[in-house]
């Protein structure tokens, strides 16, 4: 059959098909034929969104969300929920509202001059007695008026007017930052051959900013490397809430996966979520809730296998784990010596004993870090480049961090680590001896989380609060933790005595304590609609200033 015959045959079959199709469709209205494909597209889009929602939230959560949304449509239900929610918010805010009476809302007509310092001292005297009573919060030991406190205060004051944005003017602060970054990097494996010898970074305002920058840099690096335009990251449920911020700020889909039976990141669960859009996985050393180090080596192997980034949150552990390892504690690998680790966040203002507002973000190499920077050329104000989220930064805090590290040295950090690790072991042993309590997991560092199978642990927390202690309430499982600092070393026995007494009080008289937050924590933990819990927190924060 020649070409002309084939073409004629094809034309005949097409015309026959067209005639049959037109004959079949002639029985339908033209408007219906026009709307049918549009409806099909809408249905397909709706089904795709539905299945994506189920895939992201899970079948149970999706059905529950649909049920709650349907119930809220009933007359009066939404207004009732709003009233009850407001009662909870009012209770959470009640103490703060009374204290805000008399706060200034405009400038005084005449300034106080140097008398303002006495006014500030007066206000400071109203703060709670935090010395040794807070979980974490203040990591420096001793009194505010002498010792290390006095040293970093003077260092901050000396450079309070400086701004590292002006590198050509404040060369001293630029040097301080570079040396703080380099010294910290050396603690975290930069001198190891396996690190690649290019570890670099910057100082930031805190762990959250360090994490935000690491996520942003990973997103842009993976876009340039793999062309990923719909980025996703995977974190264990024990990872810090800063990743939720990063996901919202930088338009990244966030997957939270369960931890394993030991409360460590579940590597297999993380692997199951990795796809072509994955830019980043996360591990913590240790995790904030339970003080447990995630399997960083396994996560590093996973990241290397898939060619994606791995961020390690060392905000708590960065100035403890290197020294604890040197002291002989069984610390698993956690830093740039692990293949696959692409970035690390570490707070100097925690166990580094620097002034508040000092953290560091580190990268394995300059190729990744360059994606952290923002350079502007089309601005009438001139050429502009900034390394971090902030433009201007307080040089005094950078100077204070440098002073802290140089004044303490390796010997000082080893001594401090020995002190807090031993205090933690004493505290953990004392809690284990209280039969109504149990330790959550096996803490690797200086955080001890504990719960109870026979008591409401949040009522125990309220009792401890009434004795002046400020601990952290946790969920899944319901528990509380204390982050041990140098402030706690002298008063471990006092803490254990108050804890035993609080447990006995709750055991003998179970029920919420007047003014306590146990009912709110308990209700939030049982509330199936997590969106409602989120609304409560947002409404509470909205009323605090």
Coordinates of C-alpha atoms in Angstrom, one line a residue:
X1 CA 0.0 0.0 0.0
X2 CA 1.5 3.3 -1.1
X3 CA 1.5 6.5 0.9
X4 CA -1.5 8.0 -0.9
X5 CA -3.7 5.0 -0.2
X6 CA -2.7 5.1 3.5
X7 CA -3.6 8.7 3.8
X8 CA -7.0 8.1 2.1
X9 CA -7.7 5.2 4.5
X10 CA -6.8 7.3 7.5
X11 CA -9.0 10.1 6.3
X12 CA -11.9 7.8 5.8
X13 CA -11.7 6.3 9.3
X14 CA -11.4 9.8 10.8
X15 CA -14.5 11.1 9.0
X16 CA -16.4 8.0 10.0
X17 CA -15.4 8.6 13.7
X18 CA -16.4 12.2 13.4
X19 CA -19.8 11.4 12.0
X20 CA -20.4 8.8 14.7
X21 CA -19.3 11.2 17.5
X22 CA -21.4 14.1 16.2
X23 CA -24.4 11.8 15.9
X24 CA -24.0 10.6 19.4
X25 CA -23.4 14.2 20.9
X26 CA -26.3 15.7 19.0
X27 CA -28.7 14.4 21.6
X28 CA -27.1 16.7 24.2
X29 CA -27.6 20.4 24.7
X30 CA -24.6 22.5 23.5
X31 CA -24.4 24.2 27.0
X32 CA -24.1 20.9 28.7
X33 CA -21.3 19.9 26.3
X34 CA -19.5 23.1 27.1
X35 CA -19.8 22.7 30.9
X36 CA -18.9 19.0 31.0
X37 CA -15.1 19.4 30.5
X38 CA -15.0 22.3 32.9
X39 CA -16.8 20.3 35.6
X40 CA -14.5 17.4 34.9
X41 CA -11.5 19.6 35.5
X42 CA -13.0 21.0 38.7
X43 CA -13.8 17.5 39.9
X44 CA -10.3 16.3 39.1
X45 CA -8.7 19.3 40.9
X46 CA -10.9 18.7 43.9
X47 CA -10.1 15.0 44.1
X48 CA -6.4 15.8 43.8
X49 CA -6.6 18.4 46.6
X50 CA -8.6 15.9 48.8
X51 CA -6.1 13.1 48.4
X52 CA -3.1 15.5 48.9
X53 CA -4.7 16.7 52.1
X54 CA -5.2 13.1 53.3
X55 CA -1.6 12.3 52.4
X56 CA -0.3 15.3 54.3
X57 CA -2.6 15.2 57.4
X58 CA -3.6 11.5 57.5
X59 CA -7.0 10.0 57.1
X60 CA -7.9 10.3 60.8
X61 CA -6.9 14.0 61.1
X62 CA -8.6 14.8 57.8
X63 CA -11.9 13.2 58.8
X64 CA -11.8 14.8 62.2
X65 CA -11.1 18.2 60.6
X66 CA -14.0 17.8 58.2
X67 CA -16.3 16.7 61.2
X68 CA -15.3 19.7 63.3
X69 CA -15.8 22.1 60.3
X70 CA -19.2 20.6 59.8
X71 CA -20.2 20.9 63.4
X72 CA -19.2 24.6 63.5
X73 CA -21.7 25.3 60.7
X74 CA -24.6 24.4 63.1
X75 CA -26.4 27.5 64.5
X76 CA -24.8 28.7 67.7
X77 CA -21.9 26.2 67.8
X78 CA -19.2 28.6 66.5
X79 CA -20.3 31.4 68.9
X80 CA -20.3 28.9 71.8
X81 CA -16.8 27.7 70.9
X82 CA -15.6 31.3 70.7
X83 CA -17.0 32.1 74.1
X84 CA -15.3 29.1 75.7
X85 CA -12.1 29.8 73.9
X86 CA -12.1 33.3 75.2
X87 CA -12.5 32.1 78.8
X88 CA -9.4 30.0 78.4
X89 CA -7.5 32.9 76.9
X90 CA -8.6 35.3 79.6
X91 CA -7.4 32.8 82.3
X92 CA -4.0 32.6 80.6
X93 CA -3.8 36.3 80.4
X94 CA -5.3 37.3 83.7
X95 CA -2.1 37.7 85.6
X96 CA -0.4 39.7 82.8
X97 CA -3.3 42.1 82.3
X98 CA -3.3 43.2 85.9
X99 CA 0.4 43.8 85.8
X100 CA 0.1 45.9 82.7
X101 CA -2.0 48.6 84.5
X102 CA -0.1 51.8 84.6
X103 CA 2.3 51.0 81.8
X104 CA 3.4 54.0 79.7
X105 CA 1.7 54.5 76.4
X106 CA 3.5 57.7 75.3
X107 CA 6.7 59.6 75.9
X108 CA 7.0 61.5 79.2
X109 CA 6.9 65.3 78.6
X110 CA 10.2 65.7 80.5
X111 CA 12.8 63.0 80.5
X112 CA 14.3 61.5 83.7
X113 CA 17.9 61.8 82.6
X114 CA 20.2 59.5 84.6
X115 CA 17.5 59.0 87.2
X116 CA 16.0 56.5 84.7
X117 CA 18.6 54.0 85.9
X118 CA 17.1 54.0 89.4
X119 CA 13.7 53.5 87.8
X120 CA 15.0 50.5 85.9
X121 CA 16.5 49.0 89.1
X122 CA 13.1 49.5 90.7
X123 CA 11.4 47.5 87.9
X124 CA 14.1 44.8 88.0
X125 CA 13.4 44.2 91.7
X126 CA 9.9 43.1 90.7
X127 CA 11.2 40.2 88.6
X128 CA 10.7 36.7 90.1
X129 CA 13.6 35.1 91.9
X130 CA 15.0 33.1 89.0
X131 CA 18.4 32.2 90.5
X132 CA 18.5 28.4 90.3
X133 CA 14.7 28.2 89.9
X134 CA 14.3 28.2 86.1
X135 CA 14.7 25.4 83.6
X136 CA 17.5 26.6 81.3
X137 CA 16.9 30.4 80.9
X138 CA 20.0 31.6 82.7
X139 CA 23.1 29.4 82.1
X140 CA 25.8 31.5 83.9
X141 CA 26.5 30.5 87.5
X142 CA 26.8 32.8 90.5
X143 CA 25.5 36.3 91.1
X144 CA 24.6 39.0 88.5
X145 CA 26.9 41.6 90.1
X146 CA 30.2 39.8 89.9
X147 CA 32.2 37.0 88.2
X148 CA 31.4 36.0 84.6
X149 CA 28.2 38.2 84.7
X150 CA 30.3 41.3 85.4
X151 CA 32.8 40.4 82.7
X152 CA 30.4 40.0 79.8
X153 CA 28.3 43.0 80.9
X154 CA 31.4 45.2 80.7
X155 CA 32.4 43.7 77.4
X156 CA 28.9 44.4 76.0
X157 CA 28.9 47.9 77.4
X158 CA 32.3 48.7 75.8
X159 CA 31.0 47.9 72.3
X160 CA 27.3 48.8 72.8
X161 CA 27.5 51.5 70.1
X162 CA 29.1 49.3 67.4
X163 CA 27.4 47.7 64.4
X164 CA 29.2 45.0 62.3
X165 CA 27.2 46.2 59.2
X166 CA 29.9 48.9 59.0
X167 CA 32.9 46.6 58.5
X168 CA 35.2 49.4 57.6
X169 CA 34.5 51.3 60.8
X170 CA 34.2 48.6 63.5
X171 CA 37.0 46.3 62.5
X172 CA 37.4 45.0 66.0
X173 CA 33.8 43.6 66.1
X174 CA 34.3 42.1 62.6
X175 CA 37.3 40.3 64.0
X176 CA 35.5 39.1 67.1
X177 CA 32.7 37.6 65.0
X178 CA 35.1 35.8 62.7
X179 CA 37.0 34.4 65.7
X180 CA 33.9 33.3 67.5
X181 CA 32.7 31.5 64.4
X182 CA 36.1 29.8 63.8
X183 CA 36.6 28.7 67.4
X184 CA 33.1 27.2 67.5
X185 CA 33.6 25.5 64.2
X186 CA 36.8 23.9 65.5
X187 CA 34.8 22.5 68.4
X188 CA 32.4 20.9 65.9
X189 CA 34.7 19.1 63.6
X190 CA 36.1 21.8 61.2
X191 CA 39.6 20.6 61.8
X192 CA 38.7 17.0 61.0
X193 CA 39.7 15.9 57.5
X194 CA 36.2 14.5 56.9
X195 CA 34.7 18.0 57.2
X196 CA 36.3 19.2 54.0
X197 CA 38.2 22.0 55.5
X198 CA 35.8 24.8 54.4
X199 CA 33.4 25.1 57.4
X200 CA 32.2 28.7 57.6
X201 CA 29.3 30.7 59.2
X202 CA 28.0 33.8 60.9
X203 CA 26.7 34.9 64.2
X204 CA 23.0 35.4 64.6
X205 CA 20.5 36.7 67.2
X206 CA 19.6 33.2 68.5
X207 CA 18.9 29.6 67.7
X208 CA 15.7 30.4 65.8
X209 CA 17.5 32.8 63.4
X210 CA 20.3 30.3 62.9
X211 CA 17.8 27.6 62.0
X212 CA 15.9 30.0 59.7
X213 CA 19.0 30.9 57.8
X214 CA 20.1 27.2 57.5
X215 CA 16.7 26.3 56.1
X216 CA 16.7 29.3 53.7
X217 CA 20.2 28.5 52.5
X218 CA 19.4 24.8 52.0
X219 CA 16.3 25.7 50.0
X220 CA 18.1 28.0 47.6
X221 CA 21.2 25.7 47.4
X222 CA 19.0 22.7 46.4
X223 CA 17.1 24.9 43.9
X224 CA 20.4 25.7 42.2
X225 CA 21.7 22.2 42.5
X226 CA 18.6 20.2 41.6
X227 CA 16.1 22.7 40.3
X228 CA 13.7 22.1 43.1
X229 CA 10.9 24.7 43.1
X230 CA 8.4 23.1 45.4
X231 CA 10.6 22.4 48.4
X232 CA 9.8 20.0 51.3
X233 CA 11.7 19.3 54.5
X234 CA 11.3 16.4 57.0
X235 CA 11.8 16.7 60.7
X236 CA 11.0 14.5 63.7
X237 CA 8.2 15.6 66.1
X238 CA 10.9 16.3 68.7
X239 CA 12.6 19.0 66.5
X240 CA 12.4 22.6 67.5
X241 CA 9.4 24.7 66.5
X242 CA 11.7 27.1 64.6
X243 CA 11.3 24.8 61.6
X244 CA 7.6 25.5 61.6
X245 CA 8.5 29.2 61.4
X246 CA 10.9 28.5 58.6
X247 CA 8.3 26.5 56.7
X248 CA 5.8 29.4 56.9
X249 CA 8.3 32.1 56.1
X250 CA 10.0 30.4 53.2
X251 CA 7.0 28.5 51.7
X252 CA 8.3 25.0 52.3
X253 CA 6.1 22.0 52.9
X254 CA 6.9 20.6 56.3
X255 CA 6.6 16.9 57.2
X256 CA 6.7 16.0 60.9
X257 CA 7.4 12.3 61.5
X258 CA 7.1 10.3 64.8
X259 CA 10.1 9.4 66.9
X260 CA 11.0 5.8 67.7
X261 CA 10.4 4.0 70.9
X262 CA 13.6 5.6 72.4
X263 CA 12.3 9.1 71.4
X264 CA 15.0 9.5 68.8
X265 CA 14.4 10.5 65.1
X266 CA 13.0 7.5 63.3
X267 CA 15.3 7.2 60.3
X268 CA 13.1 4.7 58.5
X269 CA 10.1 7.0 58.9
X270 CA 12.1 9.9 57.5
X271 CA 13.3 7.9 54.6
X272 CA 9.7 7.0 53.6
X273 CA 8.9 10.7 53.2
X274 CA 11.8 11.6 51.0
X275 CA 10.8 12.4 47.4
X276 CA 12.1 14.5 44.5
X277 CA 11.1 17.7 46.2
X278 CA 12.9 17.0 49.5
X279 CA 15.6 19.6 50.3
X280 CA 16.4 19.0 53.9
X281 CA 16.2 16.5 56.8
X282 CA 16.9 17.4 60.4
X283 CA 18.4 15.9 63.5
X284 CA 19.0 17.3 67.0
X285 CA 21.9 16.9 69.4
X286 CA 20.1 16.8 71.8
X287 CA 16.4 17.4 71.2
X288 CA 14.9 20.1 73.4
X289 CA 12.1 18.0 74.9
X290 CA 14.0 15.0 76.3
X291 CA 17.7 15.8 76.0
X292 CA 18.2 12.8 73.6
X293 CA 20.6 12.8 70.7
X294 CA 19.2 11.8 67.3
X295 CA 21.1 9.2 65.2
X296 CA 23.1 11.8 63.3
X297 CA 25.4 9.2 61.6
X298 CA 22.4 7.4 60.1
X299 CA 20.7 10.6 59.1
X300 CA 24.0 11.7 57.5
X301 CA 24.1 8.5 55.4
X302 CA 20.5 9.0 54.4
X303 CA 21.2 12.6 53.3
X304 CA 24.3 11.6 51.4
X305 CA 22.5 8.7 49.6
X306 CA 19.7 11.0 48.4
X307 CA 21.9 14.1 47.7
X308 CA 20.0 16.3 50.1
X309 CA 20.9 18.6 53.0
X310 CA 21.1 17.6 56.7
X311 CA 20.9 20.2 59.4
X312 CA 21.9 19.4 62.9
X313 CA 20.4 21.5 65.8
X314 CA 23.2 21.8 68.3
X315 CA 21.7 24.9 69.9
X316 CA 21.7 23.2 73.3
X317 CA 24.6 20.8 72.9
X318 CA 27.2 22.7 71.0
X319 CA 29.1 23.9 74.1
X320 CA 28.6 20.7 76.1
X321 CA 28.9 17.7 73.9
X322 CA 32.5 18.3 72.6
X323 CA 33.7 18.7 76.2
X324 CA 31.5 15.8 77.5
X325 CA 33.1 13.5 74.9
X326 CA 36.5 14.6 76.0
X327 CA 35.6 13.9 79.6
X328 CA 34.7 10.3 78.7
X329 CA 31.0 10.4 78.4
X330 CA 29.5 8.1 75.7
X331 CA 28.6 10.8 73.1
X332 CA 27.8 9.5 69.6
X333 CA 29.0 11.4 66.5
X334 CA 27.1 14.6 65.9
X335 CA 29.1 17.3 64.0
X336 CA 30.8 18.0 60.7
X337 CA 33.0 14.9 61.1
X338 CA 29.8 13.0 60.1
X339 CA 29.5 12.8 56.3
X340 CA 26.2 14.3 55.1
X341 CA 25.9 17.1 57.7
X342 CA 25.6 20.3 55.7
X343 CA 24.8 22.8 58.4
X344 CA 24.7 23.2 62.2
X345 CA 23.1 25.8 64.5
X346 CA 24.7 26.4 68.0
X347 CA 23.8 28.9 70.7
X348 CA 26.7 30.7 72.4
X349 CA 24.2 32.3 74.8
X350 CA 23.3 28.9 76.4
X351 CA 26.2 26.8 77.6
X352 CA 28.7 29.0 75.9
X353 CA 27.8 31.5 78.7
X354 CA 27.7 34.5 76.3
X355 CA 25.1 37.3 76.6
X356 CA 21.6 36.7 75.4
X357 CA 21.1 37.1 71.7
X358 CA 24.2 35.3 70.4
X359 CA 24.1 32.2 68.2
X360 CA 26.0 30.8 65.3
X361 CA 25.0 29.1 62.0
X362 CA 27.7 27.0 60.4
X363 CA 27.9 25.4 56.9
X364 CA 30.1 22.7 55.5
X365 CA 31.3 24.9 52.7
X366 CA 31.0 28.3 51.1
X367 CA 29.0 27.0 48.2
X368 CA 26.0 26.5 50.6
X369 CA 26.6 29.6 52.8
X370 CA 26.5 31.9 49.8
X371 CA 22.8 31.2 49.5
X372 CA 22.3 32.8 52.9
X373 CA 23.4 36.2 51.8
X374 CA 21.2 38.9 50.2
X375 CA 22.9 41.3 47.8
X376 CA 21.0 44.3 46.3
X377 CA 22.3 46.3 43.3
X378 CA 19.2 48.1 42.0
X379 CA 18.9 50.4 45.0
X380 CA 19.3 54.2 44.8
X381 CA 20.9 54.0 48.3
X382 CA 23.9 52.2 46.8
X383 CA 25.1 48.6 46.8
X384 CA 24.0 46.5 49.8
X385 CA 24.8 43.1 51.0
X386 CA 23.8 41.5 54.3
X387 CA 24.8 38.1 55.7
X388 CA 21.9 37.5 58.1
X389 CA 18.2 38.3 58.5
X390 CA 19.1 41.5 60.5
X391 CA 20.9 44.3 58.8
X392 CA 22.2 46.3 61.7
X393 CA 23.4 44.0 64.5
X394 CA 24.5 44.8 68.1
X395 CA 28.2 44.7 68.1
X396 CA 28.2 44.6 71.9
X397 CA 26.7 41.1 72.0
X398 CA 29.3 39.8 69.5
X399 CA 32.0 41.3 71.7
X400 CA 30.4 39.7 74.8
X401 CA 30.4 36.3 73.1
X402 CA 34.1 36.7 72.2
X403 CA 34.9 37.8 75.8
X404 CA 33.0 34.8 77.2
X405 CA 34.9 32.2 75.0
X406 CA 38.3 33.8 75.5
X407 CA 37.9 34.3 79.2
X408 CA 36.8 30.7 79.9
X409 CA 39.0 28.8 77.4
X410 CA 38.9 25.1 76.9
X411 CA 39.8 24.5 80.6
X412 CA 36.8 26.6 81.8
X413 CA 34.3 24.8 79.5
X414 CA 35.6 21.4 80.6
X415 CA 35.2 22.3 84.2
X416 CA 31.7 23.7 83.7
X417 CA 30.6 20.6 81.6
X418 CA 31.9 18.3 84.4
X419 CA 29.9 20.3 86.9
X420 CA 26.5 20.3 85.0
X421 CA 26.8 16.7 83.8
X422 CA 27.4 15.5 87.4
X423 CA 24.5 17.6 88.7
X424 CA 22.3 16.2 86.0
X425 CA 23.1 12.6 87.0
X426 CA 22.4 13.4 90.6
X427 CA 19.1 15.0 89.7
X428 CA 18.1 12.1 87.4
X429 CA 18.9 9.5 90.0
X430 CA 16.8 11.4 92.6
X431 CA 13.8 11.5 90.2
X432 CA 14.1 7.8 89.5
X433 CA 13.8 7.2 93.2
X434 CA 10.4 8.8 93.3
X435 CA 8.1 5.8 92.5
X436 CA 5.2 7.8 91.1
X437 CA 7.5 9.3 88.4
X438 CA 9.5 7.9 85.4
X439 CA 12.2 9.4 83.2
X440 CA 11.3 9.9 79.5
X441 CA 13.8 8.0 77.4
X442 CA 17.5 8.0 78.3
X443 CA 18.8 11.6 78.4
X444 CA 22.3 12.1 76.8
X445 CA 23.0 15.5 78.2
X446 CA 21.7 18.0 80.7
X447 CA 17.9 17.8 80.2
X448 CA 15.8 15.5 82.3
X449 CA 12.2 14.9 81.3
X450 CA 9.8 13.0 83.5
X451 CA 6.2 12.0 83.6
X452 CA 3.8 9.9 85.6
X453 CA 1.4 7.0 85.0
X454 CA -0.5 7.5 88.2
X455 CA -0.6 11.3 88.7
X456 CA -1.5 14.3 86.6
X457 CA 2.0 15.6 85.9
X458 CA 0.7 19.0 85.0
X459 CA -0.7 19.3 88.6
X460 CA 2.7 18.4 89.9
X461 CA 4.1 21.2 87.7
X462 CA 1.6 23.6 89.2
X463 CA 2.7 22.6 92.7
X464 CA 6.3 23.2 91.7
X465 CA 5.4 26.6 90.3
X466 CA 3.8 27.5 93.6
X467 CA 7.2 26.8 95.2
X468 CA 8.9 29.2 92.8
X469 CA 10.1 26.7 90.2
X470 CA 9.7 27.4 86.5
X471 CA 9.8 24.2 84.5
X472 CA 8.8 23.3 80.9
X473 CA 5.6 21.4 80.2
X474 CA 5.7 18.9 77.4
X475 CA 3.2 16.8 75.5
X476 CA 3.2 13.3 73.8
X477 CA 3.8 12.0 76.4
X478 CA 2.5 14.5 79.0
X479 CA 5.6 15.3 81.0
X480 CA 7.8 18.2 82.3
X481 CA 11.5 18.8 82.1
X482 CA 14.3 20.7 83.7
X483 CA 17.3 21.9 81.7
X484 CA 20.2 21.8 84.2
X485 CA 22.6 24.8 84.3
X486 CA 25.3 26.0 86.6
X487 CA 22.6 27.8 88.5
X488 CA 21.2 24.4 89.6
X489 CA 24.4 22.7 90.8
X490 CA 24.1 24.0 94.4
X491 CA 20.4 23.3 94.8
X492 CA 19.8 19.9 93.3
X493 CA 18.7 18.5 96.7
X494 CA 16.3 21.4 97.2
X495 CA 14.7 20.7 93.9
X496 CA 14.3 17.0 94.7
X497 CA 12.8 17.7 98.1
X498 CA 10.2 20.1 96.6
X499 CA 9.5 17.6 93.8
X500 CA 8.8 14.8 96.3
X501 CA 6.6 17.1 98.4
X502 CA 4.7 18.2 95.3
X503 CA 4.1 14.6 94.2
X504 CA 2.8 13.6 97.6
X505 CA 0.5 16.6 97.7
X506 CA -1.0 15.8 94.3
X507 CA -1.2 12.1 95.3
X508 CA -3.1 12.9 98.5
X509 CA -5.3 15.7 97.0
X510 CA -5.7 15.1 93.3
X511 CA -7.4 17.9 91.3
X512 CA -6.5 21.2 89.8
X513 CA -4.8 23.8 91.9
X514 CA -6.4 27.2 92.1
X515 CA -4.7 29.5 89.6
X516 CA -2.8 26.7 88.0
X517 CA -2.6 25.9 84.3
X518 CA -2.9 22.1 84.6
X519 CA -6.5 22.1 83.3
X520 CA -5.5 24.1 80.2
X521 CA -2.5 21.9 79.5
X522 CA -4.6 18.8 80.0
X523 CA -7.4 20.0 77.8
X524 CA -5.0 21.0 75.1
X525 CA -3.4 17.6 75.1
X526 CA -6.8 15.9 74.8
X527 CA -8.3 18.3 72.3
X528 CA -8.6 16.5 68.9
X529 CA -8.9 19.7 66.9
X530 CA -5.3 21.0 66.9
X531 CA -6.4 24.0 64.9
X532 CA -8.4 25.1 67.9
X533 CA -5.3 24.8 70.1
X534 CA -3.4 26.8 67.6
X535 CA -6.0 29.6 67.7
X536 CA -5.8 29.6 71.5
X537 CA -2.1 30.2 71.4
X538 CA -2.4 32.9 68.8
X539 CA -5.2 34.7 70.7
X540 CA -3.1 34.5 73.9
X541 CA 0.0 36.0 72.2
X542 CA -2.1 38.7 70.4
X543 CA -3.1 40.0 73.8
X544 CA 0.3 40.2 75.4
X545 CA 1.3 43.5 74.0

